Coordinates of C-alpha atoms in Angstrom, one line a residue:
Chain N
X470 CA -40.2 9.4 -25.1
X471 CA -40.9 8.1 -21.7
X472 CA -38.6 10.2 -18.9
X473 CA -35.6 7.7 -17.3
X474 CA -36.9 5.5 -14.8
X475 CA -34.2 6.3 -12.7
X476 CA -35.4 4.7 -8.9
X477 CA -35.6 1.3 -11.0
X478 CA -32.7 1.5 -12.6
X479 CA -31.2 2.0 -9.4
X480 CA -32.9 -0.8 -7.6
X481 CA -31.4 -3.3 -10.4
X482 CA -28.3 -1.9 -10.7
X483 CA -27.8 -2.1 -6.6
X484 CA -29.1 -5.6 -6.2
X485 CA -27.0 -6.5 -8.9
X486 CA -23.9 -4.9 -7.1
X487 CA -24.4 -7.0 -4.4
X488 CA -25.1 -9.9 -6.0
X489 CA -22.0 -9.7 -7.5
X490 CA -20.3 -8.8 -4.2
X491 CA -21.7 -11.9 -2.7
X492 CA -20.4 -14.3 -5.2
X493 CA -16.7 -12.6 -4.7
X494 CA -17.1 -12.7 -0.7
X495 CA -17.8 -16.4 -1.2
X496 CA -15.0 -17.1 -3.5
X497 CA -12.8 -15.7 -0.5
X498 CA -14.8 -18.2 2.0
X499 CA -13.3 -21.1 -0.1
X500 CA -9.6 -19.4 -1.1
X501 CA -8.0 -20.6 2.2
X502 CA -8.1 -17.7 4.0
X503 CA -9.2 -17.8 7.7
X504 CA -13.1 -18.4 8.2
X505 CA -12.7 -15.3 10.7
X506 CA -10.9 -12.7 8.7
X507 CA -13.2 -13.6 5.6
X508 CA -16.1 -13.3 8.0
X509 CA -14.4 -9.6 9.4
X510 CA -14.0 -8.4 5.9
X511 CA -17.6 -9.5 4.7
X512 CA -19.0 -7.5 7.2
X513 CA -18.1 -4.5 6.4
X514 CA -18.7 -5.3 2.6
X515 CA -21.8 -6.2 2.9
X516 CA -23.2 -4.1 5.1
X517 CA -25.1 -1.9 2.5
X518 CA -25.0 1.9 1.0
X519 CA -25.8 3.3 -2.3
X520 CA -23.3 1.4 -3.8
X521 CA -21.7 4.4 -5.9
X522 CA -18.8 3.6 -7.1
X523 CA -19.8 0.6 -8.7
X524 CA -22.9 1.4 -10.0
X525 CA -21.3 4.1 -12.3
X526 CA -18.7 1.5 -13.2
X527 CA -21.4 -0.5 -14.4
X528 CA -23.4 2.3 -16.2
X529 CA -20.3 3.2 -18.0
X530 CA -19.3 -0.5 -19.3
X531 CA -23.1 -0.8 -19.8
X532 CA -23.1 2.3 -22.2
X533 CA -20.1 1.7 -24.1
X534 CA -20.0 -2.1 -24.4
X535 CA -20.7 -3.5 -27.7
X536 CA -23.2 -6.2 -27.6
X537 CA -20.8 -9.2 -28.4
X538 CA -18.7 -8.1 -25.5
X539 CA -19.4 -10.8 -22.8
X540 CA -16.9 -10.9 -19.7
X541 CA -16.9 -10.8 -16.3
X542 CA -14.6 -7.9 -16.4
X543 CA -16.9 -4.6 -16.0
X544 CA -18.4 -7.1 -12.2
X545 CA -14.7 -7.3 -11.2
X546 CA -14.0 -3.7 -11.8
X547 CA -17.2 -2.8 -9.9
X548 CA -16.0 -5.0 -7.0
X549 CA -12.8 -4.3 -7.0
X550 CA -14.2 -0.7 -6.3
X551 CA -16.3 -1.5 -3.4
X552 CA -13.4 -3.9 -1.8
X553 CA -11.4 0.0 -2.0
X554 CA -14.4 2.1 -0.3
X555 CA -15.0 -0.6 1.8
X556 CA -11.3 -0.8 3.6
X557 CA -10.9 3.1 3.6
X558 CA -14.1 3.0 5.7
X559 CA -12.9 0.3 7.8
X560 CA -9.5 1.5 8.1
X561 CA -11.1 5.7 8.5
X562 CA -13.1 4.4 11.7
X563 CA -10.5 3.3 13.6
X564 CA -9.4 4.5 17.6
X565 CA -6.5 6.1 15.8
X566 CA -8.2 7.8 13.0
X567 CA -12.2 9.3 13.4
X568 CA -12.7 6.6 16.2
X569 CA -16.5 5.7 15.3
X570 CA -18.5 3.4 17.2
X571 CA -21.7 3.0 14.4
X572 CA -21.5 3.1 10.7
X573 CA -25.1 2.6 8.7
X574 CA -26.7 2.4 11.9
X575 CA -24.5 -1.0 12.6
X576 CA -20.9 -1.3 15.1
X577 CA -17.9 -0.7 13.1
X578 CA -15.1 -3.7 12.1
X579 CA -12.9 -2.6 14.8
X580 CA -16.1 -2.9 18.1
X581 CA -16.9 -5.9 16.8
X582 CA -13.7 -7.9 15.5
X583 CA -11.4 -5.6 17.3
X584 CA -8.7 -3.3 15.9
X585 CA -5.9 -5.7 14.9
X586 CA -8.6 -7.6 13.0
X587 CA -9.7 -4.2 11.7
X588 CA -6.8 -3.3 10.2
X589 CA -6.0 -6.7 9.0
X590 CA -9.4 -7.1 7.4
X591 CA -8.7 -3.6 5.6
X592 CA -5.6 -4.8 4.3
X593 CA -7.4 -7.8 2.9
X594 CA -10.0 -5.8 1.3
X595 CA -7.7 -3.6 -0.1
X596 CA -5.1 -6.4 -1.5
X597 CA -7.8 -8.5 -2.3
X598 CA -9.5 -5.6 -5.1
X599 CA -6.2 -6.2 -7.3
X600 CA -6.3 -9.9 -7.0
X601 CA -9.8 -9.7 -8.3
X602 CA -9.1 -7.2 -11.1
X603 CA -5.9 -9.3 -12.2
X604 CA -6.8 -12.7 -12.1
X605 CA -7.9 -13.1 -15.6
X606 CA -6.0 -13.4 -18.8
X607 CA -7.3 -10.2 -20.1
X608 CA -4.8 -7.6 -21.3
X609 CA -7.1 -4.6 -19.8
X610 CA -6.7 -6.0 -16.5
X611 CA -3.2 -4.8 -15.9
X612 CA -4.7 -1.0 -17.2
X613 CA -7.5 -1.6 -14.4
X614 CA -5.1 -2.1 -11.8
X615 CA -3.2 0.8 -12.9
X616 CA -6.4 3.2 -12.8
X617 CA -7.5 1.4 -9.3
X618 CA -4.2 1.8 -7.9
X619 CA -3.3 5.6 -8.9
X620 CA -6.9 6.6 -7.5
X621 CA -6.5 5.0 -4.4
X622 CA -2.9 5.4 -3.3
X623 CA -0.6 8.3 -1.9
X624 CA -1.4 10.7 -4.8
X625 CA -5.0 9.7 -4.5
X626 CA -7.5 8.5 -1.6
X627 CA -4.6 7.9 1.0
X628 CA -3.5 11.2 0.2
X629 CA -6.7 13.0 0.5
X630 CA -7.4 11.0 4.1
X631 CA -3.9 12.6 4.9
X632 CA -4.9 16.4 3.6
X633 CA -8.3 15.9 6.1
X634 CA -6.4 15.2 8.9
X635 CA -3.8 17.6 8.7
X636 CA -3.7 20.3 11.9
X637 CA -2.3 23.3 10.0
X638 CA -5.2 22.8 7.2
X639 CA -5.7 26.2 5.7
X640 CA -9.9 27.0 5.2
X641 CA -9.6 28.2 1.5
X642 CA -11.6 27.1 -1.3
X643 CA -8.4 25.4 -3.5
X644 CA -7.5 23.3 -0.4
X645 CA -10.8 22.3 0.0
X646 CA -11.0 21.1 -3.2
X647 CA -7.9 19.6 -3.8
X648 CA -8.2 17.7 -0.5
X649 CA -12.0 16.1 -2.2
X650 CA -10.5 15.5 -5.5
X651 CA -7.9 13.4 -3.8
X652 CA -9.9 12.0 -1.0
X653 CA -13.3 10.5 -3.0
X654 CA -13.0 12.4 -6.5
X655 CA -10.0 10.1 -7.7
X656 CA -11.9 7.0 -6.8
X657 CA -15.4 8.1 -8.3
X658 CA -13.3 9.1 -11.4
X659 CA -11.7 6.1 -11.8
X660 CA -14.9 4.2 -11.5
X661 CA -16.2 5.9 -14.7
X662 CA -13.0 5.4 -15.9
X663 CA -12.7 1.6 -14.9
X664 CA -16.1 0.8 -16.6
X665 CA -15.3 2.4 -20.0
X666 CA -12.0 0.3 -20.3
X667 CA -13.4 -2.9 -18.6
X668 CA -17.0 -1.9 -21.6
X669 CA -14.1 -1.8 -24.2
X670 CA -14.7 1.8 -24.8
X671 CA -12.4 4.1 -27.0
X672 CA -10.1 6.8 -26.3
X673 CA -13.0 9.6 -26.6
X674 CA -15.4 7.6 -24.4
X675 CA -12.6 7.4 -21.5
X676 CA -12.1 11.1 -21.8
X677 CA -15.7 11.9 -21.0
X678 CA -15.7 8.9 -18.3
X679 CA -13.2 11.6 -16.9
X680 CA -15.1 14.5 -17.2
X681 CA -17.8 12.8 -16.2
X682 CA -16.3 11.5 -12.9
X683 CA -14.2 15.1 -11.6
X684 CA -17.6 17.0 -11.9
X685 CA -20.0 14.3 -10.0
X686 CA -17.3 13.7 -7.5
X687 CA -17.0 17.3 -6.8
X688 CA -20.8 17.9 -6.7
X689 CA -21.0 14.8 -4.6
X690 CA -19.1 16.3 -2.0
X691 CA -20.8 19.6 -2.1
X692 CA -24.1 18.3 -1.9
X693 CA -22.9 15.9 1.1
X694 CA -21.6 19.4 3.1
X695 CA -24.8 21.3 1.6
X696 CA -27.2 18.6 2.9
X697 CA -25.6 18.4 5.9
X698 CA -26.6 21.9 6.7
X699 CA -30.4 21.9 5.3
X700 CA -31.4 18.5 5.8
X701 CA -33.8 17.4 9.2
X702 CA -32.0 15.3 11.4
X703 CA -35.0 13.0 10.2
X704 CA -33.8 12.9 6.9
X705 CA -29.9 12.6 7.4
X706 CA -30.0 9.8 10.1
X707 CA -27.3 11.8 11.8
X708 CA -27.7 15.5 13.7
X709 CA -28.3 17.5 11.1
X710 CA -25.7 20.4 11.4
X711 CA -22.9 18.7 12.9
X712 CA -20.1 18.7 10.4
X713 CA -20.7 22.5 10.8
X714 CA -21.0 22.3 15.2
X715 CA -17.3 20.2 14.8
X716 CA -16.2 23.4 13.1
X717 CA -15.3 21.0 10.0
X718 CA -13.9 21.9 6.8
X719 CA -17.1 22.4 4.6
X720 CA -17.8 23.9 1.4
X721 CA -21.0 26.0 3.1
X722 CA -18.8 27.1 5.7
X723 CA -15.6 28.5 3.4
X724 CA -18.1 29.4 0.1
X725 CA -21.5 29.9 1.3
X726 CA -24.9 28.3 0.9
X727 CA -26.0 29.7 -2.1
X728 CA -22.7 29.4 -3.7
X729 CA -22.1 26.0 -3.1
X730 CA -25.7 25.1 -4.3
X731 CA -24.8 26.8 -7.3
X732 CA -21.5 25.0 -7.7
X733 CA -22.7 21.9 -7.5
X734 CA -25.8 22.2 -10.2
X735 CA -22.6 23.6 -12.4
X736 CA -21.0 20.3 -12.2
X737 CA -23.9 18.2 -12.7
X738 CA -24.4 20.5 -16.0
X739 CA -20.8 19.5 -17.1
X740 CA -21.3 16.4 -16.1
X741 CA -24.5 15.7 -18.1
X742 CA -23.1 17.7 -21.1
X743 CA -19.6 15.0 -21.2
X744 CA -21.6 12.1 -21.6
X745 CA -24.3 13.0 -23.8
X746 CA -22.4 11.9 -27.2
X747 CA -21.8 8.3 -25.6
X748 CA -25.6 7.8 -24.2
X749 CA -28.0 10.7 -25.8
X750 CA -30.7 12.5 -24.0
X751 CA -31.8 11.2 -21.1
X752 CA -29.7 8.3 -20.5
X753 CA -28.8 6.7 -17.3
X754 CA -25.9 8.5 -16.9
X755 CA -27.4 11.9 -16.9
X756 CA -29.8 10.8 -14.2
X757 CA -27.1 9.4 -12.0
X758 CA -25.2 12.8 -12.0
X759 CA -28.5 14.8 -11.1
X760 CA -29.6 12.7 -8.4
X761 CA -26.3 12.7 -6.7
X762 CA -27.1 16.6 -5.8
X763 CA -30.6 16.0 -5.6
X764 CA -30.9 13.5 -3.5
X765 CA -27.7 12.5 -1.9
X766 CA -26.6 9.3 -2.9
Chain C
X1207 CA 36.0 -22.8 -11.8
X1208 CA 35.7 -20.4 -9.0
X1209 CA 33.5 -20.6 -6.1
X1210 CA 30.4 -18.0 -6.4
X1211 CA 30.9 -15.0 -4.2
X1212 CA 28.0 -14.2 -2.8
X1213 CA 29.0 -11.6 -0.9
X1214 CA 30.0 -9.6 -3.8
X1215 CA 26.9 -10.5 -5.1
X1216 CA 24.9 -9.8 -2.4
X1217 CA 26.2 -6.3 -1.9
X1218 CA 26.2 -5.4 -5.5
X1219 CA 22.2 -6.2 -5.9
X1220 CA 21.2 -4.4 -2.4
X1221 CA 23.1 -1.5 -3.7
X1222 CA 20.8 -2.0 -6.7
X1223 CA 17.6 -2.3 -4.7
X1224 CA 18.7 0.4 -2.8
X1225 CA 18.9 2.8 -5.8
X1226 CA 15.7 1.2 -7.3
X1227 CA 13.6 1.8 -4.5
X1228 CA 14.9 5.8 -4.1
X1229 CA 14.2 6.6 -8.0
X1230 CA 10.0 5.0 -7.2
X1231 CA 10.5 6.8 -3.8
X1232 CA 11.6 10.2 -5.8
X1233 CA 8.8 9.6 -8.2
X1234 CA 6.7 9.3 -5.5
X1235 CA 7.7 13.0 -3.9
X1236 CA 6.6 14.4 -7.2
X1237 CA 3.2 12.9 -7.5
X1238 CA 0.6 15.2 -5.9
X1239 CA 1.2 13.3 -2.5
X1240 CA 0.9 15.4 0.6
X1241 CA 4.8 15.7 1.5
X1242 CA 4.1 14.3 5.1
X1243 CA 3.0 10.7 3.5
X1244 CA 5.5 10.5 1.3
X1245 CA 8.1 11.6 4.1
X1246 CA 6.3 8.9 6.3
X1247 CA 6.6 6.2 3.9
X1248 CA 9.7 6.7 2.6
X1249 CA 10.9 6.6 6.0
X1250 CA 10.0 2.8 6.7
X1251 CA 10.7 2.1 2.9
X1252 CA 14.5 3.5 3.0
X1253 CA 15.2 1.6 6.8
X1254 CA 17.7 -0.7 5.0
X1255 CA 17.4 -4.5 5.4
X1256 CA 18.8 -6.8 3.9
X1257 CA 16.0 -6.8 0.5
X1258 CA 15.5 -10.4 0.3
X1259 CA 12.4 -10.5 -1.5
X1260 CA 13.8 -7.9 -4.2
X1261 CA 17.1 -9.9 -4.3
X1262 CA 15.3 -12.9 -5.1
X1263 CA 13.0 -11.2 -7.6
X1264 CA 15.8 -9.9 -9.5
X1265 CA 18.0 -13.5 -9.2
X1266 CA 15.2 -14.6 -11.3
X1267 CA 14.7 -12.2 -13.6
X1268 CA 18.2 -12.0 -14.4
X1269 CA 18.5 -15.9 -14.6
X1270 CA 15.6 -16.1 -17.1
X1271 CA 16.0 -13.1 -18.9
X1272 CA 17.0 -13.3 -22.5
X1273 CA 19.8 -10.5 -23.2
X1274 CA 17.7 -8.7 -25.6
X1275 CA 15.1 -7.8 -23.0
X1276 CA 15.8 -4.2 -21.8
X1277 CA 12.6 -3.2 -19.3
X1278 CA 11.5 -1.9 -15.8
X1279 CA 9.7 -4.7 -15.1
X1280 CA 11.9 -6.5 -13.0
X1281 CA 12.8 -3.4 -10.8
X1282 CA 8.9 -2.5 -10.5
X1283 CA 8.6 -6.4 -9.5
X1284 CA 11.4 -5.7 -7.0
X1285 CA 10.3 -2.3 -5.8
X1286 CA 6.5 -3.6 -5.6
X1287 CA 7.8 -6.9 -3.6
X1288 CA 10.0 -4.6 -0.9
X1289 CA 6.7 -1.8 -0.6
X1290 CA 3.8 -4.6 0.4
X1291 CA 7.3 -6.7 3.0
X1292 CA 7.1 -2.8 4.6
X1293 CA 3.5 -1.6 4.5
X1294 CA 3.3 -5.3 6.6
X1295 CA 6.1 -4.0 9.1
X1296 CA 4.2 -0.8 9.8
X1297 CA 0.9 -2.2 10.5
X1298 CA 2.4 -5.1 12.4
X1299 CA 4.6 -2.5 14.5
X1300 CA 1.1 -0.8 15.5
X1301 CA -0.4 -0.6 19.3
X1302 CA -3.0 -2.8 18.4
X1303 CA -0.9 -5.3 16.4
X1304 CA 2.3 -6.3 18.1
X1305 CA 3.0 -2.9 19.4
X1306 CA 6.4 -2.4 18.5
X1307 CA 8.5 0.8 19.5
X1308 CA 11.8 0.0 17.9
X1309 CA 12.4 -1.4 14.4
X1310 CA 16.1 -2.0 13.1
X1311 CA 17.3 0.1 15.5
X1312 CA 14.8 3.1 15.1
X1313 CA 11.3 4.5 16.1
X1314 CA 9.0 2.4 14.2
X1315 CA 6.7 4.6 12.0
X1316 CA 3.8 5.2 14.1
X1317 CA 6.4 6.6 17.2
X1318 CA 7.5 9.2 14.5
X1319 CA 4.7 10.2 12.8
X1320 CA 1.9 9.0 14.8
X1321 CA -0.7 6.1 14.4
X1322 CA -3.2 8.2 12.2
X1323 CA 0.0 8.9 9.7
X1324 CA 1.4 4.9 10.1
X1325 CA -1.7 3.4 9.0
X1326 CA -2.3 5.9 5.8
X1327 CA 1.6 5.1 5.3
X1328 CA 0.8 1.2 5.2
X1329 CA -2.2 1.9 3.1
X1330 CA -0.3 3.8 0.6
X1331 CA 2.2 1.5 0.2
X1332 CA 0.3 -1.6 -0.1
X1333 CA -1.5 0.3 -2.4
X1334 CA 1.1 2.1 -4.8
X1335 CA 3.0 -1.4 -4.9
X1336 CA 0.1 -2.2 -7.5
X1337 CA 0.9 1.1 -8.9
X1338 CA 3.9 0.6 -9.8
X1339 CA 3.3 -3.0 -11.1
X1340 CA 0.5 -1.6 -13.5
X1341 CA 1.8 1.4 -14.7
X1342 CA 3.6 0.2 -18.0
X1343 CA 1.9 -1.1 -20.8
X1344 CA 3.3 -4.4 -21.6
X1345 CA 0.8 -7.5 -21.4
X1346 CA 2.6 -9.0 -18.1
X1347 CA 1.6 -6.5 -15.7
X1348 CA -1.5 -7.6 -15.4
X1349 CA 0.1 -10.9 -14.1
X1350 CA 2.1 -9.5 -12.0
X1351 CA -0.9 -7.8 -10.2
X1352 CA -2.4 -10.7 -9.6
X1353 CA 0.5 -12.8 -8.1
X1354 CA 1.3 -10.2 -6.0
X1355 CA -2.5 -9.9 -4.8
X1356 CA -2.6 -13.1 -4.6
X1357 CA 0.2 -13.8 -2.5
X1358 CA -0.7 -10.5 -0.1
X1359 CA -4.2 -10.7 0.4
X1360 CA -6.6 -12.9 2.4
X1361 CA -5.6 -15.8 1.8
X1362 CA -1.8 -14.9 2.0
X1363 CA 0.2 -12.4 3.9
X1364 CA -3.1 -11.5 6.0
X1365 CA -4.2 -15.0 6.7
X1366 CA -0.7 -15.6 8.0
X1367 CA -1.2 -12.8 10.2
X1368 CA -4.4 -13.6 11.4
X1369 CA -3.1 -17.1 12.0
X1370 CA -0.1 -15.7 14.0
X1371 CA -2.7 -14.3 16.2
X1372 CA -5.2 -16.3 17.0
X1373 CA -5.9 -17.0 20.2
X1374 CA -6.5 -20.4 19.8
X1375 CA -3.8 -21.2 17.7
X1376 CA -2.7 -25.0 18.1
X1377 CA 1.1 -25.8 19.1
X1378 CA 0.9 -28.5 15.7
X1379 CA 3.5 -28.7 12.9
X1380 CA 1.0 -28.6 10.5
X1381 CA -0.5 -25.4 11.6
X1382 CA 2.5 -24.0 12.3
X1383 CA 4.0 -24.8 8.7
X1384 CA 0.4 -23.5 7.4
X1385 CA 0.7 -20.2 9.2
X1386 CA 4.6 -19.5 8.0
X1387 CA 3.6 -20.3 4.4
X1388 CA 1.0 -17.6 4.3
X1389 CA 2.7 -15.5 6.5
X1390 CA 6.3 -15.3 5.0
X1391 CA 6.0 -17.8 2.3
X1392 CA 3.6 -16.7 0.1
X1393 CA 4.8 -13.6 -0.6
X1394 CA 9.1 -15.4 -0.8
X1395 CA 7.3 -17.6 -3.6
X1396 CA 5.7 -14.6 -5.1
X1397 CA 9.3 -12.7 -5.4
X1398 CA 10.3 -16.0 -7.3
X1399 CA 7.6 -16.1 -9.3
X1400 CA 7.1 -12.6 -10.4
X1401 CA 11.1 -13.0 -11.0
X1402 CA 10.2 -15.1 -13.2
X1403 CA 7.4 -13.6 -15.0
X1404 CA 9.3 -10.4 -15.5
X1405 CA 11.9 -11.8 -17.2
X1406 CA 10.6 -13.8 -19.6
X1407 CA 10.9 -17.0 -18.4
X1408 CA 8.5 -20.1 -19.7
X1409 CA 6.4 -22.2 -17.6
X1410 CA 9.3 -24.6 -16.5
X1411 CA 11.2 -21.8 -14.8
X1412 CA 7.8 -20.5 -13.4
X1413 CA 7.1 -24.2 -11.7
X1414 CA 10.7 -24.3 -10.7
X1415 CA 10.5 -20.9 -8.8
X1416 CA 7.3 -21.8 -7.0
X1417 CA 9.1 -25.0 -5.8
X1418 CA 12.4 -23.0 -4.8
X1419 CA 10.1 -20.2 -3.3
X1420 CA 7.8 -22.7 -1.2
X1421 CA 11.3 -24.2 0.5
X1422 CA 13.6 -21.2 0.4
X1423 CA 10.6 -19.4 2.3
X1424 CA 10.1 -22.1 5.2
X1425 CA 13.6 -22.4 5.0
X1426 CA 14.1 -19.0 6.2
X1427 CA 11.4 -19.3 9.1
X1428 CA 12.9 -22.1 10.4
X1429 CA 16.1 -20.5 10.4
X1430 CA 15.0 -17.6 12.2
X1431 CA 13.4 -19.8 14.6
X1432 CA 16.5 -21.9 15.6
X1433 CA 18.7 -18.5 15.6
X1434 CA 16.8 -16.9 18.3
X1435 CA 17.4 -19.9 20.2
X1436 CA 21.0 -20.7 19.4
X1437 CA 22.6 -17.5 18.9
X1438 CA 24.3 -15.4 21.0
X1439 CA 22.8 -11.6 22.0
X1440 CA 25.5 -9.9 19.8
X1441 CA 25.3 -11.6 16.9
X1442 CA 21.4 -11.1 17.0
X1443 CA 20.7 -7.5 17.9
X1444 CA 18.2 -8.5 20.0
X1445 CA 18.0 -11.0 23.4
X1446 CA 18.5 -14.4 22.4
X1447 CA 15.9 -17.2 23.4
X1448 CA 13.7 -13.9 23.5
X1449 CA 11.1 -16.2 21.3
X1450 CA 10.9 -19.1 23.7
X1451 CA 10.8 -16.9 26.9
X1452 CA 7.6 -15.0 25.3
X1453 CA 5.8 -18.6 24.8
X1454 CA 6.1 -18.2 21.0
X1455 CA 5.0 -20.6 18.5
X1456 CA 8.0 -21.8 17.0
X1457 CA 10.1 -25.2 15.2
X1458 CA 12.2 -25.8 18.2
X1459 CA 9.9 -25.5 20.8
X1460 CA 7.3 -27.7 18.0
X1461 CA 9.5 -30.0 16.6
X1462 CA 12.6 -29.9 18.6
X1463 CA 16.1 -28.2 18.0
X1464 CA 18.2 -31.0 16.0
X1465 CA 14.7 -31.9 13.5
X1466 CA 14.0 -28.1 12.9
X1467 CA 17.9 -28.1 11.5
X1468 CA 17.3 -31.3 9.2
X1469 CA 14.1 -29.4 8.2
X1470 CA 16.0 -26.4 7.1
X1471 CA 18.4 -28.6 5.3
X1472 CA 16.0 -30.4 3.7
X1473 CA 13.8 -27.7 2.1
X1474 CA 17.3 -26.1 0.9
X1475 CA 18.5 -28.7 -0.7
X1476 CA 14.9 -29.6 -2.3
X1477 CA 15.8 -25.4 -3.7
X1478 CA 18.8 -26.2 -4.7
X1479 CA 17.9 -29.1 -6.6
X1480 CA 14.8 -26.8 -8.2
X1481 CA 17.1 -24.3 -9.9
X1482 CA 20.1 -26.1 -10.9
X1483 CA 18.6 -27.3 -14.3
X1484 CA 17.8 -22.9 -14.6
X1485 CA 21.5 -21.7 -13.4
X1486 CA 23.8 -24.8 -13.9
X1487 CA 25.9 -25.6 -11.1
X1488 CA 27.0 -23.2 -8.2
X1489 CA 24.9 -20.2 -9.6
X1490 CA 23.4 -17.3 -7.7
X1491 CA 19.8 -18.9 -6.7
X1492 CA 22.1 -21.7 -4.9
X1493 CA 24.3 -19.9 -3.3
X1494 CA 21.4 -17.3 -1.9
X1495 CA 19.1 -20.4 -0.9
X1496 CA 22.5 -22.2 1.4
X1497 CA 22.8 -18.8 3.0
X1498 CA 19.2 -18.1 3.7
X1499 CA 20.1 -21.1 6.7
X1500 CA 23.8 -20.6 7.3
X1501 CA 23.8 -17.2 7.9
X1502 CA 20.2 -15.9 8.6
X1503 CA 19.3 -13.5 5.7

């Protein structure tokens, strides 16, 4: 059996992302929303990255679909999970919060639409992932919204922003990891999640979507604080180093090198081991989760 | 018969909104949300006010409802409604928005808790209104979502906004009618509509509370419009005229003081007229629509 072709399967699954993402940015063009906030928020959507969240969306529909199941439900679920990463990032660089000037090597919302449009466009984007999720007659949708909503609200992304910035942040390992399971593990989750319900995948399959999605968030993370301290400057696009020169919260600062590199190939392992029954060896799936510590997504 | 008393009526269902939005607020404090952002949220949820949107939510759902239907719907409607109206207070209250240090006679969030906290606060508000819309399982929900999202989003609530502050923003009645129906409008009809939806109600009563919605909503802006010009510091709370002497964009200085008071008169009798054939004569939805203008809500 040939091994996974994983850097095509990527390349597909990403230009299908934001193919998909470009026929929902147009549909806002032509909803009657002002040409400049639709312009503000397509900015920042469109402006690039791996494409993460809804890539694994996608490879979970994709694995648990049955082959009559045609819908545009698994493209609004992967959408409606960019529109989410997309304001938090928006909404994250602003004066107020981590104040960034460049993100992907381009200005952010707020230097080039300025702040009020910033927020506003963040709001849109973040309003605008439900409309997409709901406006079809589909009984799953209002189950989407749930998951969508729980992952990203106080309890989940909001709530981990809110542990980040908090002064009197203790450095131990169970904060650390809380604050990542609430800050981008609920959303990755609920992206597996998302694309089992929106594939029409049983109770089992949503259960190892789970699994699935607390270990690869988690090693996500890791490997994003790891690479931070290995990688060139070359490689990383940023100083290399500088999470750990800001004196940030990090796992290689409160664990270790060695132990975090050893953490994060234990979640992959889990990781790959939950979704084996729904793909078999070598599935798409499996690949994802390795090359997120591999080769940071 | 008896005259309806709406003020019985009126404090008897904010008393009920009140209690509605304290139980989600409770449920909120024991969700795995940091205690700060549920402390900051709750603080602009609980500010008091007079609840139209949830008042008209419920009006609806009770006037629809058949008497066998015992659900949370319509108080997740309400509650959702009354998070997105104050997420929308707290952004607009921000330095870069309108910059606004006193709301209803307190700090507005970001003076209390900081900017940082205020917009995570919005965010989580705006986001857990989908929460609690999605969280049941009954069929609805998902329509809910969406008219809420709808009515919120780009080319709703955050159009409006981005109207209101446009720089180039033409002194015409059509835009000005434009920019209140996304602004306040959308989200007025919404209430009705969801109302509707969550109790039950067939597609006549949902038409019939789109029309009420559309002219109980500019109703209501005109209203406020002519108030600030005609009514005396006391009874306002704030300086009177304090719209005109900032230049702002409003009916009397469009239209003229006597034609904006027809206009009110006009859209509430068109709401009247929408509801009688769903309440009879001299029923709740009247009675709420003639004091939206009498007696600014």
């Amino acid at each position: 059996m040939a091994h996974f072709d994983l850097d095509t399967f990527l390349r597909t699954q990403q230009a299908r992302v934001e193919s998909l993402l470009l026929e929902r940015a147009e549909r806002l063009a032509s909803s009657g929303a002002p040409p400049r906030l639709v312009e503000s928020m397509r900015y920042s959507l469109m402006a690039g990255g791996k494409r993460l969240r809804p890539v694994l969306c996608l490879a979970f529909a994709d694995t648990v679909a049955r082959a009559t199941l045609v819908s545009p439900l698994s493209g609004d679920a992967a959408c409606a999970l960019e529109f989410i990463h997309t304001y938090s990032l928006v909404h994250d660089d602003l004066p107020a919060m981590d104040d960034d000037d460049f993100r992907r090597g381009r200005p952010t919302n707020h230097k080039v639409y300025g702040e009020a449009m910033a927020i506003l466009a963040g709001d849109g984007l973040l309003t605008e992932a439900f409309a997409l999720l709901a406006h079809g007659p589909e009984p799953v949708r209002g189950a989407l919204c749930g998951e969508l909503a729980v992952a990203a609200g106080a309890a989940g992304m909001v709530g981990g922003q809110v542990l980040d910035t908090a002064e009197d942040r203790p450095a131990q390992l169970d904060y650390l990891v809380r604050m990542h399971r609430l800050k981008t593990g609920a959303l990755i989750r609920a992206a597996c999640r998302m694309g089992v319900l929106a594939g029409g995948g049983d109770a089992e399959a949503l259960v190892r979507a789970q699994m699935y999605g607390d270990a690869v968030g988690l090693a996500f993370q890791i490997a994003d604080d790891v690479l931070d301290v290995t990688a060139t400057r070359e490689e990383l696009g940023k100083p290399a180093g500088a999470d750990a020169e800001a004196g940030r919260f990090t796992f290689p600062a409160v664990v270790g090198l060695e132990e975090s590199r050893r953490m994060a190939k234990e979640q992959v392992a889990q990781a790959v081991e939950a979704v084996r029954p729904l793909e078999g060896e070598d599935g798409p799936l499996a690949a994802l989760a390795r090359y997120v510590v591999e080769r940071k997504f």
